[in-house]
Short mmCIF file of C-alpha atoms in Angstrom, two decimals:
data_model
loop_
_atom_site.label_atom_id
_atom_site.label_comp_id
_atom_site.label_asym_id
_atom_site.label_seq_id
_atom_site.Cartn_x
_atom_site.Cartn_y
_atom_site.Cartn_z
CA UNK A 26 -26.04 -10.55 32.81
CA UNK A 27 -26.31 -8.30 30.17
CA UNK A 28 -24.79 -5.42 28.94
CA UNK A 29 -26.27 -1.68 29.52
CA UNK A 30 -26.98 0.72 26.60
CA UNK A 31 -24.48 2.82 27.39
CA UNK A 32 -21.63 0.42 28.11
CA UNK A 33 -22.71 -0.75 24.25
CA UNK A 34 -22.94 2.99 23.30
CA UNK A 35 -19.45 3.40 24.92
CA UNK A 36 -18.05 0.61 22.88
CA UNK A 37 -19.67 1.12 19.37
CA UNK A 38 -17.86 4.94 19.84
CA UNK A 39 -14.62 3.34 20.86
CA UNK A 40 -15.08 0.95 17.65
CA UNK A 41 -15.65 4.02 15.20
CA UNK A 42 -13.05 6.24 16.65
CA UNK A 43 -10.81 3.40 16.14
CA UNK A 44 -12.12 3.02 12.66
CA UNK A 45 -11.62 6.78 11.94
CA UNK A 46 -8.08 6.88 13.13
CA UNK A 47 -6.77 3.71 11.34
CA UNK A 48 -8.28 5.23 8.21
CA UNK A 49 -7.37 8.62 8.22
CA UNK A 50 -4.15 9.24 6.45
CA UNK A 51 -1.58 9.74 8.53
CA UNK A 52 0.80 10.99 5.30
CA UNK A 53 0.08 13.39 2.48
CA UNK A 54 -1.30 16.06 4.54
CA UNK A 55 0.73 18.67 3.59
CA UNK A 56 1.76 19.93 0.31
CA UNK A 57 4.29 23.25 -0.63
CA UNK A 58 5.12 24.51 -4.20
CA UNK A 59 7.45 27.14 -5.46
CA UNK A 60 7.40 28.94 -8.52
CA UNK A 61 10.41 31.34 -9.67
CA UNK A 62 9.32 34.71 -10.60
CA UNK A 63 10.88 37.58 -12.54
CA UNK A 64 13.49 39.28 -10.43
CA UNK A 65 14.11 36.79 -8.42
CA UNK A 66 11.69 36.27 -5.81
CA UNK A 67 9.77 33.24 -5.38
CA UNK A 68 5.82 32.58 -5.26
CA UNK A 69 5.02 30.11 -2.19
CA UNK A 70 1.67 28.12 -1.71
CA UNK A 71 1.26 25.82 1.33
CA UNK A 72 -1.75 23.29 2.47
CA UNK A 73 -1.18 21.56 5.55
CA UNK A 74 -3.94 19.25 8.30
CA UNK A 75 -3.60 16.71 11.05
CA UNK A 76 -3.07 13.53 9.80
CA UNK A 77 -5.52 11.65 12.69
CA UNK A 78 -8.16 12.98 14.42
CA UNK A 79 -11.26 12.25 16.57
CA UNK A 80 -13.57 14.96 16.42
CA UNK A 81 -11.43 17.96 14.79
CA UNK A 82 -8.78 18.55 12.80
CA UNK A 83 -6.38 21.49 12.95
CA UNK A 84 -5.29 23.47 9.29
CA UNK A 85 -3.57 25.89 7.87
CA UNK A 86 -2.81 27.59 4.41
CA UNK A 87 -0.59 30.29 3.29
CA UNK A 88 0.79 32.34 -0.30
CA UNK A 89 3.68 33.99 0.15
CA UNK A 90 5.89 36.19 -1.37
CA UNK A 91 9.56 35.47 -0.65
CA UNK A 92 12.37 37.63 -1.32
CA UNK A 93 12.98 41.10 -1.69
CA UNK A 94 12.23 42.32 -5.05
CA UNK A 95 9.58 44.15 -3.80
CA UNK A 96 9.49 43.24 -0.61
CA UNK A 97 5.44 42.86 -0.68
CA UNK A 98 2.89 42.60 -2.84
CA UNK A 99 0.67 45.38 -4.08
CA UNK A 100 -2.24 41.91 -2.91
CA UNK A 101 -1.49 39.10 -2.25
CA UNK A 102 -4.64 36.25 -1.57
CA UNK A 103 -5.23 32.36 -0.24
CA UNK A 104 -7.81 30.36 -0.85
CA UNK A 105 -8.30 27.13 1.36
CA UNK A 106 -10.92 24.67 0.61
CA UNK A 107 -11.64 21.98 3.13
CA UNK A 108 -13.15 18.46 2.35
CA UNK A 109 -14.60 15.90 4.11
CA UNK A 110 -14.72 12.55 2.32
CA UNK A 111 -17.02 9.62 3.46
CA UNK A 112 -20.69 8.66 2.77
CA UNK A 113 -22.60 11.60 3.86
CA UNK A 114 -19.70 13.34 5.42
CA UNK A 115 -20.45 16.99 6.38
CA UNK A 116 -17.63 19.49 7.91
CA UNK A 117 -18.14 22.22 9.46
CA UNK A 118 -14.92 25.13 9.96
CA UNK A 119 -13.61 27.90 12.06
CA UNK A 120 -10.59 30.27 10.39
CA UNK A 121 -8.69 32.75 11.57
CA UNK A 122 -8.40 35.71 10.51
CA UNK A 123 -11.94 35.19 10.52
CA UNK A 124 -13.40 35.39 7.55
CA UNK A 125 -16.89 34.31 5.58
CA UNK A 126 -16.90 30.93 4.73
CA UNK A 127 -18.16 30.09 1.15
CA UNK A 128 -20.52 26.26 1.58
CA UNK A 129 -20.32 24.01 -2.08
CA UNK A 130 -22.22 21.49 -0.18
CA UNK A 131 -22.23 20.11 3.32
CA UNK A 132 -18.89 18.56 2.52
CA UNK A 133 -16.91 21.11 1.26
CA UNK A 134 -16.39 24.97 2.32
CA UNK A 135 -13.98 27.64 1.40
CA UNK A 136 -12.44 30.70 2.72
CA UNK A 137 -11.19 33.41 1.17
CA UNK A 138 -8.52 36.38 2.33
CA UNK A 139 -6.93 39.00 -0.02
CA UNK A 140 -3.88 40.89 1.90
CA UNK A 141 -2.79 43.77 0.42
CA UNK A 142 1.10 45.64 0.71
CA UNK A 143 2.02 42.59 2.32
CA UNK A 144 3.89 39.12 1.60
CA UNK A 145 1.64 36.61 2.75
CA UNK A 146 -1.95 35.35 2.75
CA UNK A 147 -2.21 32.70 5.76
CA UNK A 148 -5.11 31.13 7.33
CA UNK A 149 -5.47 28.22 10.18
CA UNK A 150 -8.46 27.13 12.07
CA UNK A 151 -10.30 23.64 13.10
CA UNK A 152 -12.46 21.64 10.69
CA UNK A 153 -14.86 19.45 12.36
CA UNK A 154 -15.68 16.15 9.82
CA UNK A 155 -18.92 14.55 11.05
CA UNK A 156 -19.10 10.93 12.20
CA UNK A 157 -19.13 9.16 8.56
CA UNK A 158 -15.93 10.89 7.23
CA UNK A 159 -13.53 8.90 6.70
CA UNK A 160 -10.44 11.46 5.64
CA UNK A 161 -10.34 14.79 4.98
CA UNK A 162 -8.56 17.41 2.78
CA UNK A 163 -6.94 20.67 2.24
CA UNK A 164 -6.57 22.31 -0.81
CA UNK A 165 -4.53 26.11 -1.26
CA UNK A 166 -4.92 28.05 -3.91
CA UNK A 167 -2.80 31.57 -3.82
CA UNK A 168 -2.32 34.55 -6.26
CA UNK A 169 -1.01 37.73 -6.48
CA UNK A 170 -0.27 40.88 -7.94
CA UNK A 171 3.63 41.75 -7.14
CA UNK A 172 3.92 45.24 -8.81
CA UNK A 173 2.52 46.69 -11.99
CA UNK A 174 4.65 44.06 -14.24
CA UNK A 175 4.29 40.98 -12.47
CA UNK A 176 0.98 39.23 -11.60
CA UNK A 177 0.74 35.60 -10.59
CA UNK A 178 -2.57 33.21 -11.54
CA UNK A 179 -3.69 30.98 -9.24
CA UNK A 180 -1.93 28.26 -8.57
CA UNK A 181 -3.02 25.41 -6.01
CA UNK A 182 -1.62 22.43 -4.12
CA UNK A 183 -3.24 19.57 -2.33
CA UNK A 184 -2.74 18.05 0.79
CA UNK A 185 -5.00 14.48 1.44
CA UNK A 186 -5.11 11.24 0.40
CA UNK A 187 -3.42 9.96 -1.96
#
């Protein structure tokens, strides 16, 4: 008796999601940083993503502004870049508030908000990896412009694989 094509198909799926979930990392996906500014506030950048997935993967990124000296920023802006890694690994990415979503390759996207008289920059959305990635990751980049004397460069962190 043999076995059907879709019994097999069934399988080989159940094989690869298997695959998928025992290689995606279940740590190191989120990363936070603090800097100290003048005055006393503190500059926040955050990168976070599921650590297993099937078929998507929820994420979020944020910059904020904590404390209360201002209270917000004259702009404030995140950057999120999402990866797929794998052998001809492709992503694709939904992010709210929507916004354009800049493509390096098929692999790799970014999106971009600048906030402005506000404290934070956040983002979250779903990433999609195709069937050959293997992990994927979050990087968040944030800057800012506090007041008239203090600016902040951008500074990132990095949440995937070690």
């Amino acid at each position: 008796m043999g076995i059907s094509m879709r019994a097999a198909a069934g399988t080989a799926a159940a094989a690869l999601t298997a695959v998928v979930m025992a290689t995606s990392p279940a740590s190191a996906t989120t990363a936070s940083t603090t800097w100290n500014l003048p005055g006393g506030d503190t500059f926040q950048v955050n990168a976070w993503h599921c650590g297993t997935y099937v078929s998507a993967c929820s994420w979020t990124t944020s910059t904020k502004l904590l404390g209360s000296t201002p209270f917000n920023a004259s702009w404030i802006r995140n950057k999120a870049s999402l990866q797929a890694h794998g052998v001809s690994a492709s992503l694709s990415i939904s992010s709210s508030p929507s916004a354009s979503i800049s493509w390096t390759s098929k692999s790799l996207g970014s999106v971009t908000w600048t906030n402005t008289n506000n404290w934070d920059s956040d983002f979250s959305g779903v990433m999609k990896p195709g069937w050959t990635t293997v992990y994927v990751s979050t990087q968040s980049c944030g800057s800012a412009k506090v007041n008239s004397s203090i600016s902040v460069s951008e500074k990132c962190v990095y949440a995937g694989a070690a």
